[in-house]
CSV table of C-alpha atoms in Angstrom, one decimal:
chain,number,residue,atom,x,y,z
W,1,UNK,CA,59.8,81.1,132.6
W,2,UNK,CA,60.2,78.2,130.1
W,3,UNK,CA,59.1,77.1,126.8
W,4,UNK,CA,59.0,73.9,124.7
W,5,UNK,CA,61.3,74.0,121.6
W,6,UNK,CA,60.3,72.7,118.5
W,7,UNK,CA,63.2,72.8,115.4
W,8,UNK,CA,63.6,72.6,111.4
W,9,UNK,CA,66.8,71.4,109.8
W,10,UNK,CA,67.8,71.5,106.1
W,11,UNK,CA,71.0,70.9,104.1
W,12,UNK,CA,71.5,71.8,100.7
W,13,UNK,CA,74.3,70.3,98.6
W,14,UNK,CA,75.6,73.7,96.7
W,15,UNK,CA,76.9,74.2,92.3
W,16,UNK,CA,79.5,73.7,93.2
W,17,UNK,CA,79.9,70.4,94.4
W,18,UNK,CA,76.8,69.8,92.6
W,19,UNK,CA,79.0,70.4,89.3
W,20,UNK,CA,81.8,68.6,90.9
W,21,UNK,CA,79.8,64.9,91.5
W,22,UNK,CA,81.0,65.6,95.3
W,23,UNK,CA,78.8,65.4,98.8
W,24,UNK,CA,77.7,67.8,100.7
W,25,UNK,CA,80.1,69.0,103.0
W,26,UNK,CA,77.4,70.0,105.4
W,27,UNK,CA,76.2,68.2,108.7
W,28,UNK,CA,74.0,69.4,111.3
W,29,UNK,CA,71.7,67.6,114.0
W,30,UNK,CA,69.4,68.5,117.0
W,31,UNK,CA,67.2,67.2,119.1
W,32,UNK,CA,65.5,68.2,122.0
W,33,UNK,CA,63.8,67.3,125.4
W,34,UNK,CA,60.9,70.0,126.8
W,35,UNK,CA,62.3,72.7,127.9
W,36,UNK,CA,65.9,71.7,126.4
W,37,UNK,CA,67.5,72.4,122.7
W,38,UNK,CA,70.4,71.2,121.3
W,39,UNK,CA,71.4,72.5,117.6
W,40,UNK,CA,74.6,71.6,115.9
W,41,UNK,CA,76.1,72.2,112.1
W,42,UNK,CA,79.5,71.8,110.6
W,43,UNK,CA,81.0,72.8,106.5
W,44,UNK,CA,84.1,70.5,106.0
W,45,UNK,CA,86.5,72.5,104.8
W,46,UNK,CA,87.0,71.8,101.0
W,47,UNK,CA,90.2,70.7,100.7
W,48,UNK,CA,89.7,67.5,102.4
W,49,UNK,CA,89.4,64.1,101.6
W,50,UNK,CA,87.2,63.4,104.4
W,51,UNK,CA,85.3,66.5,104.8
W,52,UNK,CA,82.1,64.7,105.2
W,53,UNK,CA,83.1,62.5,107.9
W,54,UNK,CA,84.0,65.4,109.6
W,55,UNK,CA,81.4,67.5,109.2
W,56,UNK,CA,79.4,64.3,110.6
W,57,UNK,CA,81.4,63.5,113.5
W,58,UNK,CA,81.6,66.8,114.7
W,59,UNK,CA,77.6,66.8,114.9
W,60,UNK,CA,76.8,63.3,116.3
W,61,UNK,CA,79.9,63.6,119.2
W,62,UNK,CA,79.1,66.9,120.3
W,63,UNK,CA,74.7,66.1,120.1
W,64,UNK,CA,76.3,62.8,122.0
W,65,UNK,CA,78.3,65.1,124.6
W,66,UNK,CA,75.7,67.8,125.7
W,67,UNK,CA,73.1,64.9,126.4
W,68,UNK,CA,75.0,62.8,128.5
W,69,UNK,CA,76.5,66.4,130.1
W,70,UNK,CA,74.1,68.8,129.8
W,71,UNK,CA,73.8,71.6,133.2
W,72,UNK,CA,71.6,74.0,133.3
W,73,UNK,CA,73.4,75.8,135.6
W,74,UNK,CA,76.6,75.9,133.1
W,75,UNK,CA,75.1,75.7,129.7
W,76,UNK,CA,78.3,77.6,128.0
W,77,UNK,CA,80.4,75.2,130.0
W,78,UNK,CA,79.2,72.5,128.1
W,79,UNK,CA,78.8,73.8,124.9
W,80,UNK,CA,82.7,74.3,125.3
W,81,UNK,CA,83.2,71.0,126.6
W,82,UNK,CA,80.8,69.8,123.2
W,83,UNK,CA,83.5,71.7,120.7
W,84,UNK,CA,86.3,70.0,122.4
W,85,UNK,CA,85.1,66.5,122.5
W,86,UNK,CA,84.3,67.3,118.7
W,87,UNK,CA,87.6,67.4,118.4
W,88,UNK,CA,88.6,64.6,120.2
W,89,UNK,CA,86.9,62.6,118.2
W,90,UNK,CA,87.8,64.0,114.9
W,91,UNK,CA,91.5,63.3,115.9
W,92,UNK,CA,91.1,59.7,116.9
W,93,UNK,CA,88.4,59.0,113.8
W,94,UNK,CA,91.9,60.3,111.2
W,95,UNK,CA,93.9,58.1,113.8
W,96,UNK,CA,92.3,55.1,113.2
W,97,UNK,CA,92.0,55.8,109.5
W,98,UNK,CA,96.2,56.6,109.7
W,99,UNK,CA,95.5,59.4,108.0
W,100,UNK,CA,95.3,63.3,109.4
W,101,UNK,CA,93.4,64.9,110.9
W,102,UNK,CA,93.9,67.7,108.0
W,103,UNK,CA,91.6,65.3,106.1
W,104,UNK,CA,88.5,65.7,108.3
W,105,UNK,CA,89.3,69.8,108.7
W,106,UNK,CA,85.3,71.3,109.5
W,107,UNK,CA,84.1,74.0,111.4
W,108,UNK,CA,82.0,73.6,114.2
W,109,UNK,CA,78.5,75.4,116.1
W,110,UNK,CA,76.5,74.0,119.0
W,111,UNK,CA,73.9,75.8,120.7
W,112,UNK,CA,72.6,74.6,123.6
W,113,UNK,CA,69.2,76.4,125.1
W,114,UNK,CA,67.5,75.8,128.1
W,115,UNK,CA,64.3,77.8,128.5
W,116,UNK,CA,65.2,81.3,127.3
W,117,UNK,CA,68.7,81.1,127.8
W,118,UNK,CA,70.7,80.0,125.2
W,119,UNK,CA,74.7,79.4,125.0
W,120,UNK,CA,77.2,78.9,121.6
W,121,UNK,CA,79.8,77.9,121.3
W,122,UNK,CA,81.1,78.3,117.8
W,123,UNK,CA,84.8,77.5,115.7
W,124,UNK,CA,85.1,78.7,112.1
W,125,UNK,CA,82.3,81.0,109.8
W,126,UNK,CA,78.9,80.3,109.7
W,127,UNK,CA,77.0,81.9,112.3
W,128,UNK,CA,73.8,81.3,115.1
W,129,UNK,CA,70.9,84.5,115.1
W,130,UNK,CA,68.2,85.0,118.0
W,131,UNK,CA,65.0,86.3,117.3
W,132,UNK,CA,64.3,88.3,121.3
W,133,UNK,CA,61.0,89.5,119.6
W,134,UNK,CA,59.4,88.0,116.5
W,135,UNK,CA,60.5,90.8,114.9
W,136,UNK,CA,63.9,91.4,116.2
W,137,UNK,CA,66.8,90.0,115.8
W,138,UNK,CA,70.4,89.6,117.7
W,139,UNK,CA,73.7,88.1,116.6
W,140,UNK,CA,74.5,85.5,119.4
W,141,UNK,CA,77.5,83.9,117.0
W,142,UNK,CA,79.1,85.5,114.3
W,143,UNK,CA,81.4,83.8,111.8
W,144,UNK,CA,85.2,84.4,111.9
W,145,UNK,CA,87.6,84.9,109.4
W,146,UNK,CA,91.2,85.4,108.7
W,147,UNK,CA,91.3,88.2,106.6
W,148,UNK,CA,91.4,86.3,103.5
W,149,UNK,CA,88.3,85.5,103.1
W,150,UNK,CA,90.1,82.3,101.7
W,151,UNK,CA,91.5,81.7,105.5
W,152,UNK,CA,89.1,79.5,107.6
W,153,UNK,CA,89.5,78.3,111.3
W,154,UNK,CA,88.5,74.3,111.4
W,155,UNK,CA,88.1,72.4,115.1
W,156,UNK,CA,91.2,70.8,113.6
W,157,UNK,CA,93.2,73.8,113.3
W,158,UNK,CA,96.5,74.4,114.9
W,159,UNK,CA,95.1,77.9,116.6
W,160,UNK,CA,91.1,76.4,117.1
W,161,UNK,CA,91.5,76.9,120.7
W,162,UNK,CA,91.8,80.8,120.2
W,163,UNK,CA,89.0,80.9,117.8
W,164,UNK,CA,86.8,79.2,119.8
W,165,UNK,CA,84.1,82.3,120.7
W,166,UNK,CA,81.5,80.9,123.5
W,167,UNK,CA,78.6,82.9,124.8
W,168,UNK,CA,75.4,83.1,126.6
W,169,UNK,CA,72.0,85.4,127.0
W,170,UNK,CA,68.7,85.1,128.2
W,171,UNK,CA,65.6,86.9,126.9
W,172,UNK,CA,65.6,84.6,123.1
W,173,UNK,CA,63.0,82.8,121.6
W,174,UNK,CA,64.3,81.7,118.3
W,175,UNK,CA,67.5,80.5,116.9
W,176,UNK,CA,68.4,80.3,113.9
W,177,UNK,CA,72.6,78.3,112.9
W,178,UNK,CA,73.4,78.7,109.2
W,179,UNK,CA,76.5,77.7,107.6
W,180,UNK,CA,78.5,79.7,105.8
W,181,UNK,CA,77.0,79.0,102.4
W,182,UNK,CA,73.8,81.1,103.6
W,183,UNK,CA,76.2,83.6,106.1
W,184,UNK,CA,76.9,86.3,103.0
W,185,UNK,CA,72.2,86.2,102.3
W,186,UNK,CA,71.1,86.1,106.1
W,187,UNK,CA,73.6,88.8,107.2
W,188,UNK,CA,74.7,92.1,106.9
W,189,UNK,CA,78.8,92.4,106.3
W,190,UNK,CA,80.9,95.0,108.1
W,191,UNK,CA,82.9,95.0,111.6
W,192,UNK,CA,80.8,93.5,113.6
W,193,UNK,CA,77.6,91.7,110.6
W,194,UNK,CA,74.4,92.0,112.3
W,195,UNK,CA,70.8,90.2,110.8
W,196,UNK,CA,69.3,90.7,108.0
W,197,UNK,CA,65.9,91.3,109.0
W,198,UNK,CA,63.9,90.4,105.8
W,199,UNK,CA,65.7,87.5,105.8
W,200,UNK,CA,64.4,86.5,109.3
W,201,UNK,CA,61.9,87.6,109.8
W,202,UNK,CA,59.7,85.2,107.8
W,203,UNK,CA,62.4,82.4,108.6
W,204,UNK,CA,61.0,82.8,112.1
W,205,UNK,CA,57.7,83.0,111.0
W,206,UNK,CA,57.7,79.9,109.0
W,207,UNK,CA,58.8,78.1,112.2
W,208,UNK,CA,55.3,79.0,113.9
W,209,UNK,CA,53.5,78.4,111.4
W,210,UNK,CA,54.8,74.7,110.6
W,211,UNK,CA,51.9,71.5,111.8
W,212,UNK,CA,54.1,68.8,109.6
W,213,UNK,CA,57.8,68.7,110.2
W,214,UNK,CA,58.8,66.6,107.7
W,215,UNK,CA,56.7,68.4,104.8
W,216,UNK,CA,58.3,71.5,106.6
W,217,UNK,CA,61.8,69.7,106.6
W,218,UNK,CA,61.1,69.3,102.8
W,219,UNK,CA,60.1,73.1,101.9
W,220,UNK,CA,63.1,74.1,103.8
W,221,UNK,CA,65.0,72.0,101.2
W,222,UNK,CA,63.9,73.0,98.3
W,223,UNK,CA,63.6,76.7,99.5
W,224,UNK,CA,68.0,76.5,100.5
W,225,UNK,CA,68.0,75.0,96.5
W,226,UNK,CA,65.9,77.5,94.3
W,227,UNK,CA,66.9,79.9,92.0
W,228,UNK,CA,67.8,83.0,94.1
W,229,UNK,CA,70.0,80.9,96.7
W,230,UNK,CA,71.8,79.0,94.4
W,231,UNK,CA,73.0,82.3,92.4
W,232,UNK,CA,73.5,83.8,96.1
W,233,UNK,CA,76.1,80.7,96.4
W,234,UNK,CA,78.4,78.2,94.9
W,235,UNK,CA,78.6,76.1,98.7
W,236,UNK,CA,77.0,73.8,100.5
W,237,UNK,CA,74.1,75.9,102.5
W,238,UNK,CA,72.7,74.5,105.7
W,239,UNK,CA,70.2,76.3,108.0
W,240,UNK,CA,68.5,75.0,111.4
W,241,UNK,CA,65.9,77.3,113.2
W,242,UNK,CA,64.1,76.3,116.3
W,243,UNK,CA,61.2,78.1,118.3
W,244,UNK,CA,60.7,77.6,122.0
W,245,UNK,CA,56.9,79.3,122.1
W,246,UNK,CA,57.0,81.6,124.3
W,247,UNK,CA,55.3,84.8,123.8
W,248,UNK,CA,57.9,87.5,125.6
W,249,UNK,CA,56.2,89.5,127.7
W,250,UNK,CA,57.1,93.0,126.9
W,251,UNK,CA,58.7,95.8,128.9
W,252,UNK,CA,55.4,97.8,129.8
O,1,UNK,CA,55.1,76.5,98.9
O,2,UNK,CA,54.6,78.2,102.5
O,3,UNK,CA,54.1,82.0,101.9
O,4,UNK,CA,56.4,82.1,104.6
O,5,UNK,CA,59.6,81.4,103.3
O,6,UNK,CA,58.3,82.6,99.9
O,7,UNK,CA,58.8,85.6,101.1
O,8,UNK,CA,62.7,85.3,102.9
O,9,UNK,CA,64.3,88.1,101.1
O,10,UNK,CA,68.4,87.2,100.4
O,11,UNK,CA,70.9,90.0,101.0
O,12,UNK,CA,72.5,91.0,97.6
O,13,UNK,CA,74.3,94.5,99.6
O,14,UNK,CA,76.3,92.0,100.3
O,15,UNK,CA,79.0,92.1,97.7
O,16,UNK,CA,81.6,89.6,96.1
O,17,UNK,CA,84.8,88.7,98.0
O,18,UNK,CA,87.8,90.7,95.7
O,19,UNK,CA,90.3,90.2,94.6
O,20,UNK,CA,92.4,92.9,93.5
O,21,UNK,CA,95.3,92.7,90.8
O,22,UNK,CA,98.0,95.8,90.3
O,23,UNK,CA,100.0,95.0,86.9
O,24,UNK,CA,103.2,97.0,86.5
O,25,UNK,CA,104.3,96.5,83.2
O,26,UNK,CA,108.0,98.5,81.6
O,27,UNK,CA,106.9,101.2,79.1
O,28,UNK,CA,110.6,102.4,78.4
O,29,UNK,CA,112.0,102.8,75.4
O,30,UNK,CA,113.0,99.5,75.3
O,31,UNK,CA,109.8,98.2,75.0
O,32,UNK,CA,109.4,99.5,71.5
O,33,UNK,CA,108.4,97.5,68.7
O,34,UNK,CA,107.6,93.8,69.6
O,35,UNK,CA,107.4,93.7,73.2
O,36,UNK,CA,105.0,97.1,73.5
O,37,UNK,CA,102.4,95.1,71.5
O,38,UNK,CA,102.6,91.8,73.1
O,39,UNK,CA,101.5,93.7,76.6
O,40,UNK,CA,99.0,95.6,74.7
O,41,UNK,CA,98.0,92.7,73.1
O,42,UNK,CA,97.9,90.5,76.4
O,43,UNK,CA,96.1,93.2,78.8
O,44,UNK,CA,92.8,92.7,75.9
O,45,UNK,CA,93.4,89.0,75.9
O,46,UNK,CA,93.3,90.0,79.9
O,47,UNK,CA,90.4,91.9,79.4
O,48,UNK,CA,88.5,89.2,77.4
O,49,UNK,CA,89.0,86.2,79.8
O,50,UNK,CA,88.3,88.0,83.1
O,51,UNK,CA,84.9,88.7,81.3
O,52,UNK,CA,84.2,85.1,80.9
O,53,UNK,CA,80.7,85.2,82.2
O,54,UNK,CA,80.7,81.1,83.6
O,55,UNK,CA,83.7,82.5,85.7
O,56,UNK,CA,83.7,84.2,89.0
O,57,UNK,CA,86.2,87.0,88.2
O,58,UNK,CA,84.4,89.7,86.0
O,59,UNK,CA,82.9,90.3,89.5
O,60,UNK,CA,85.4,90.1,91.6
O,61,UNK,CA,88.9,91.2,90.3
O,62,UNK,CA,89.6,94.3,90.1
O,63,UNK,CA,92.6,95.4,88.0
O,64,UNK,CA,94.9,98.6,88.2
O,65,UNK,CA,98.2,99.4,85.5
O,66,UNK,CA,100.6,101.7,86.8
O,67,UNK,CA,103.5,101.6,83.5
O,68,UNK,CA,106.7,102.7,84.5
O,69,UNK,CA,108.8,104.6,81.4
O,70,UNK,CA,110.2,107.7,82.0
O,71,UNK,CA,108.3,108.5,85.0
O,72,UNK,CA,105.8,105.9,87.1
O,73,UNK,CA,102.2,106.3,86.1
O,74,UNK,CA,99.0,105.2,87.5
O,75,UNK,CA,97.4,104.3,84.0
O,76,UNK,CA,94.0,102.7,85.3
O,77,UNK,CA,93.1,102.5,88.9
O,78,UNK,CA,91.4,99.9,90.4
O,79,UNK,CA,88.5,98.9,87.7
O,80,UNK,CA,85.9,95.7,88.7
O,81,UNK,CA,87.0,93.1,85.2
O,82,UNK,CA,83.3,93.1,83.7
O,83,UNK,CA,84.2,97.2,83.5
O,84,UNK,CA,87.9,97.0,81.8
O,85,UNK,CA,88.9,98.4,78.9
O,86,UNK,CA,92.0,98.0,77.9
O,87,UNK,CA,94.0,101.4,76.1
O,88,UNK,CA,97.1,101.1,74.4
O,89,UNK,CA,100.3,102.1,76.5
O,90,UNK,CA,102.8,104.1,75.2
O,91,UNK,CA,106.3,103.6,75.0
O,92,UNK,CA,109.0,106.1,76.6
O,93,UNK,CA,111.8,107.1,78.4
O,94,UNK,CA,113.9,105.1,81.4
O,95,UNK,CA,112.6,102.7,83.7
O,96,UNK,CA,111.5,103.9,87.1
O,97,UNK,CA,110.7,100.6,88.9
O,98,UNK,CA,111.6,101.6,92.1
O,99,UNK,CA,109.1,103.8,91.8
O,100,UNK,CA,106.0,101.7,89.7
O,101,UNK,CA,106.9,99.1,92.9
O,102,UNK,CA,105.8,101.6,95.6
O,103,UNK,CA,103.1,102.7,93.9
O,104,UNK,CA,101.8,99.4,93.6
O,105,UNK,CA,102.7,98.0,97.3
O,106,UNK,CA,100.8,101.5,98.2
O,107,UNK,CA,98.0,101.4,96.2
O,108,UNK,CA,97.1,97.2,97.7
O,109,UNK,CA,97.4,98.8,101.3
O,110,UNK,CA,94.9,101.8,100.5
O,111,UNK,CA,93.0,99.1,98.8
O,112,UNK,CA,92.8,96.9,101.3
O,113,UNK,CA,91.7,99.6,103.9
O,114,UNK,CA,89.1,100.8,101.7
O,115,UNK,CA,87.4,97.2,101.3
O,116,UNK,CA,87.3,96.8,104.9
O,117,UNK,CA,85.7,99.9,105.4
O,118,UNK,CA,82.9,98.9,103.1
O,119,UNK,CA,82.3,95.5,104.2
O,120,UNK,CA,83.7,93.5,102.0
O,121,UNK,CA,85.8,90.5,101.8
O,122,UNK,CA,88.9,90.2,100.1
O,123,UNK,CA,91.4,87.6,98.9
O,124,UNK,CA,95.2,88.2,99.3
O,125,UNK,CA,96.5,91.4,96.9
O,126,UNK,CA,98.3,90.2,93.2
O,127,UNK,CA,101.3,92.7,92.2
O,128,UNK,CA,102.6,91.0,88.8
O,129,UNK,CA,106.0,92.8,87.4
O,130,UNK,CA,106.3,92.7,83.4
O,131,UNK,CA,110.0,93.8,83.0
O,132,UNK,CA,112.8,93.9,79.6
O,133,UNK,CA,115.7,95.5,81.3
O,134,UNK,CA,116.3,97.1,85.0
O,135,UNK,CA,115.6,99.4,87.0
O,136,UNK,CA,117.3,103.0,86.6
O,137,UNK,CA,116.0,104.6,90.1
O,138,UNK,CA,116.8,103.2,93.1
O,139,UNK,CA,114.9,100.0,94.2
O,140,UNK,CA,116.0,98.6,96.8
O,141,UNK,CA,114.0,100.5,99.5
O,142,UNK,CA,111.8,99.0,97.0
O,143,UNK,CA,112.6,94.9,96.9
O,144,UNK,CA,112.6,95.7,101.1
O,145,UNK,CA,109.3,96.9,101.4
O,146,UNK,CA,108.6,93.3,99.2
O,147,UNK,CA,110.5,90.8,101.0
O,148,UNK,CA,108.2,93.0,103.7
O,149,UNK,CA,104.4,92.6,102.4
O,150,UNK,CA,105.9,88.6,101.4
O,151,UNK,CA,107.0,88.1,104.7
O,152,UNK,CA,103.8,89.7,106.2
O,153,UNK,CA,101.2,87.6,104.1
O,154,UNK,CA,100.2,91.4,102.5
O,155,UNK,CA,100.7,90.8,99.0
O,156,UNK,CA,101.9,88.1,96.3
O,157,UNK,CA,104.7,89.8,94.3
O,158,UNK,CA,105.0,88.4,90.7
O,159,UNK,CA,108.3,88.9,89.0
O,160,UNK,CA,108.7,88.6,84.6
O,161,UNK,CA,111.5,89.3,83.0
O,162,UNK,CA,112.1,88.5,79.4
O,163,UNK,CA,115.1,87.9,77.6
O,164,UNK,CA,117.1,90.8,78.5
O,165,UNK,CA,115.6,91.5,81.6
O,166,UNK,CA,118.3,92.2,84.2
O,167,UNK,CA,117.9,88.9,87.0
O,168,UNK,CA,120.3,89.5,89.5
O,169,UNK,CA,118.4,92.7,90.1
O,170,UNK,CA,115.2,91.3,90.0
O,171,UNK,CA,116.4,88.3,91.6
O,172,UNK,CA,116.8,90.7,94.7
O,173,UNK,CA,113.6,92.8,94.4
O,174,UNK,CA,111.7,89.7,94.4
O,175,UNK,CA,110.9,88.3,97.4
O,176,UNK,CA,113.3,84.5,97.8
O,177,UNK,CA,110.2,82.3,98.0
O,178,UNK,CA,109.0,82.9,94.7
O,179,UNK,CA,111.9,84.3,92.5
O,180,UNK,CA,110.9,86.1,88.8
O,181,UNK,CA,110.6,84.1,85.4
O,182,UNK,CA,112.3,84.3,82.5
O,183,UNK,CA,109.9,85.0,79.4
O,184,UNK,CA,109.6,81.9,77.2
O,185,UNK,CA,110.8,83.5,73.2
O,186,UNK,CA,106.8,84.8,72.2
O,187,UNK,CA,105.4,83.5,74.9
O,188,UNK,CA,102.7,86.3,75.8
O,189,UNK,CA,100.1,85.4,75.4
O,190,UNK,CA,100.6,82.3,77.2
O,191,UNK,CA,101.9,84.0,80.3
O,192,UNK,CA,98.7,86.2,80.6
O,193,UNK,CA,96.3,82.9,79.9
O,194,UNK,CA,98.0,82.0,82.8
O,195,UNK,CA,97.8,84.5,84.5
O,196,UNK,CA,93.6,84.5,84.1
O,197,UNK,CA,93.0,81.1,84.8
O,198,UNK,CA,95.4,82.7,88.3
O,199,UNK,CA,92.3,84.8,88.8
O,200,UNK,CA,90.3,82.5,88.5
O,201,UNK,CA,91.9,80.0,90.7
O,202,UNK,CA,92.9,82.1,93.9
O,203,UNK,CA,89.4,84.9,93.3
O,204,UNK,CA,87.0,81.6,93.7
O,205,UNK,CA,88.5,79.4,96.2
O,206,UNK,CA,87.0,79.1,99.5
O,207,UNK,CA,87.9,79.6,103.2
O,208,UNK,CA,90.6,76.5,104.3
O,209,UNK,CA,91.4,75.8,100.6
O,210,UNK,CA,95.2,75.9,99.7
O,211,UNK,CA,94.1,77.0,95.5
O,212,UNK,CA,97.2,75.6,93.8
O,213,UNK,CA,97.9,77.1,90.5
O,214,UNK,CA,98.9,76.0,87.2
O,215,UNK,CA,102.9,75.6,87.2
O,216,UNK,CA,103.9,78.5,84.7
O,217,UNK,CA,106.9,76.5,82.6
O,218,UNK,CA,104.7,76.5,79.4
O,219,UNK,CA,105.8,80.2,78.9
O,220,UNK,CA,108.8,80.7,81.8
O,221,UNK,CA,112.3,79.2,83.2
O,222,UNK,CA,113.6,79.7,86.6
O,223,UNK,CA,116.6,81.3,85.0
O,224,UNK,CA,119.7,80.0,86.0
């Protein structure tokens, strides 16, 4: 059973960076090609001087690697390889700039979908939620954190390999990938975070209703800039949504 | 605006990450007069500054106070800074610092357990000890626990002594990487202001931040 994927996404610079006059350090990209979809979301480390560069390299390298090395039979392995390629590219750029990779530190989420199968590879926080129907949602990949709220692992960290999580799941109609600026808003926290239904139901309804993608992109960006989101988190926020246009066959 | 996006609800149930701060305050006889007045003023300053509406501290910092004078006593169990009301401390007796330290360390671990079981995020807790003398109870086991907790990054332990404090002992209690400071004469307010600003810095630090603190040289010196 195959579906055609479509996607819409936006990033919003958070109040904290607005006050500092610094750039948004989130980056994202997406492409789709019939039944195939790639989403990538990255969040540059606040304390890194070239964070936005690291984040942009991460997502563009991941997207390029997926395009050239796609394998329907090995989605999860390709997703993992996208993360590895992103890390290599960041390290190379750091070397070119004669600085340490730490200055380009970034988290990275890579989502590959083909039909109703989705694979996610992730280092760091932010996460991915999947829709198994219009009203039921599952964690496809959860944020990782150290014990403390200000600990994080980046693709450039020493421990990146042990932090790298890869998941694959079938039966997915919709995907939402988000950076950590959104995660406290859209997840129910706990030992096992889970999707907050009242967030995701309207989000997936929104993408199903889209007729004008550019206008929709603007509406999504406006939402991330609205008072509700701004008050909730000072951080940069990125939200990328995808829908496959397949109506799930309900089990009888 | 699309009606669907208007209906997106944010989970308000996810609360702010917590910054636990335990003050261990010497309330022994020798603190009578100026010193305890300064401590009381300082705690009131902390209350005002932590409640600053421009900062995240009011909702993130949780303050607890243990005094050690005669006995070690919990005078304030963890309370959100926005709801903390300072009550004046009085002095009595000798200096059971060892007991106060053990109590502070136990409280920190219990609090972290509570955070975890409630799905709350938290920063590395602080213990901030102020004394004008030396322990009159068993303190070596307490010192060992402090060192282990620091080495395992379970807590950040700060010790401050006034002019008359025994820095030979305080130096053995404090972690090797964070030696005690001697309070400069009359710089109590500056110390409490530094403490509030440090709470602001750590409690808003983002994932991966180093969050460097301001140097304490305005109010403290490293005893020679």
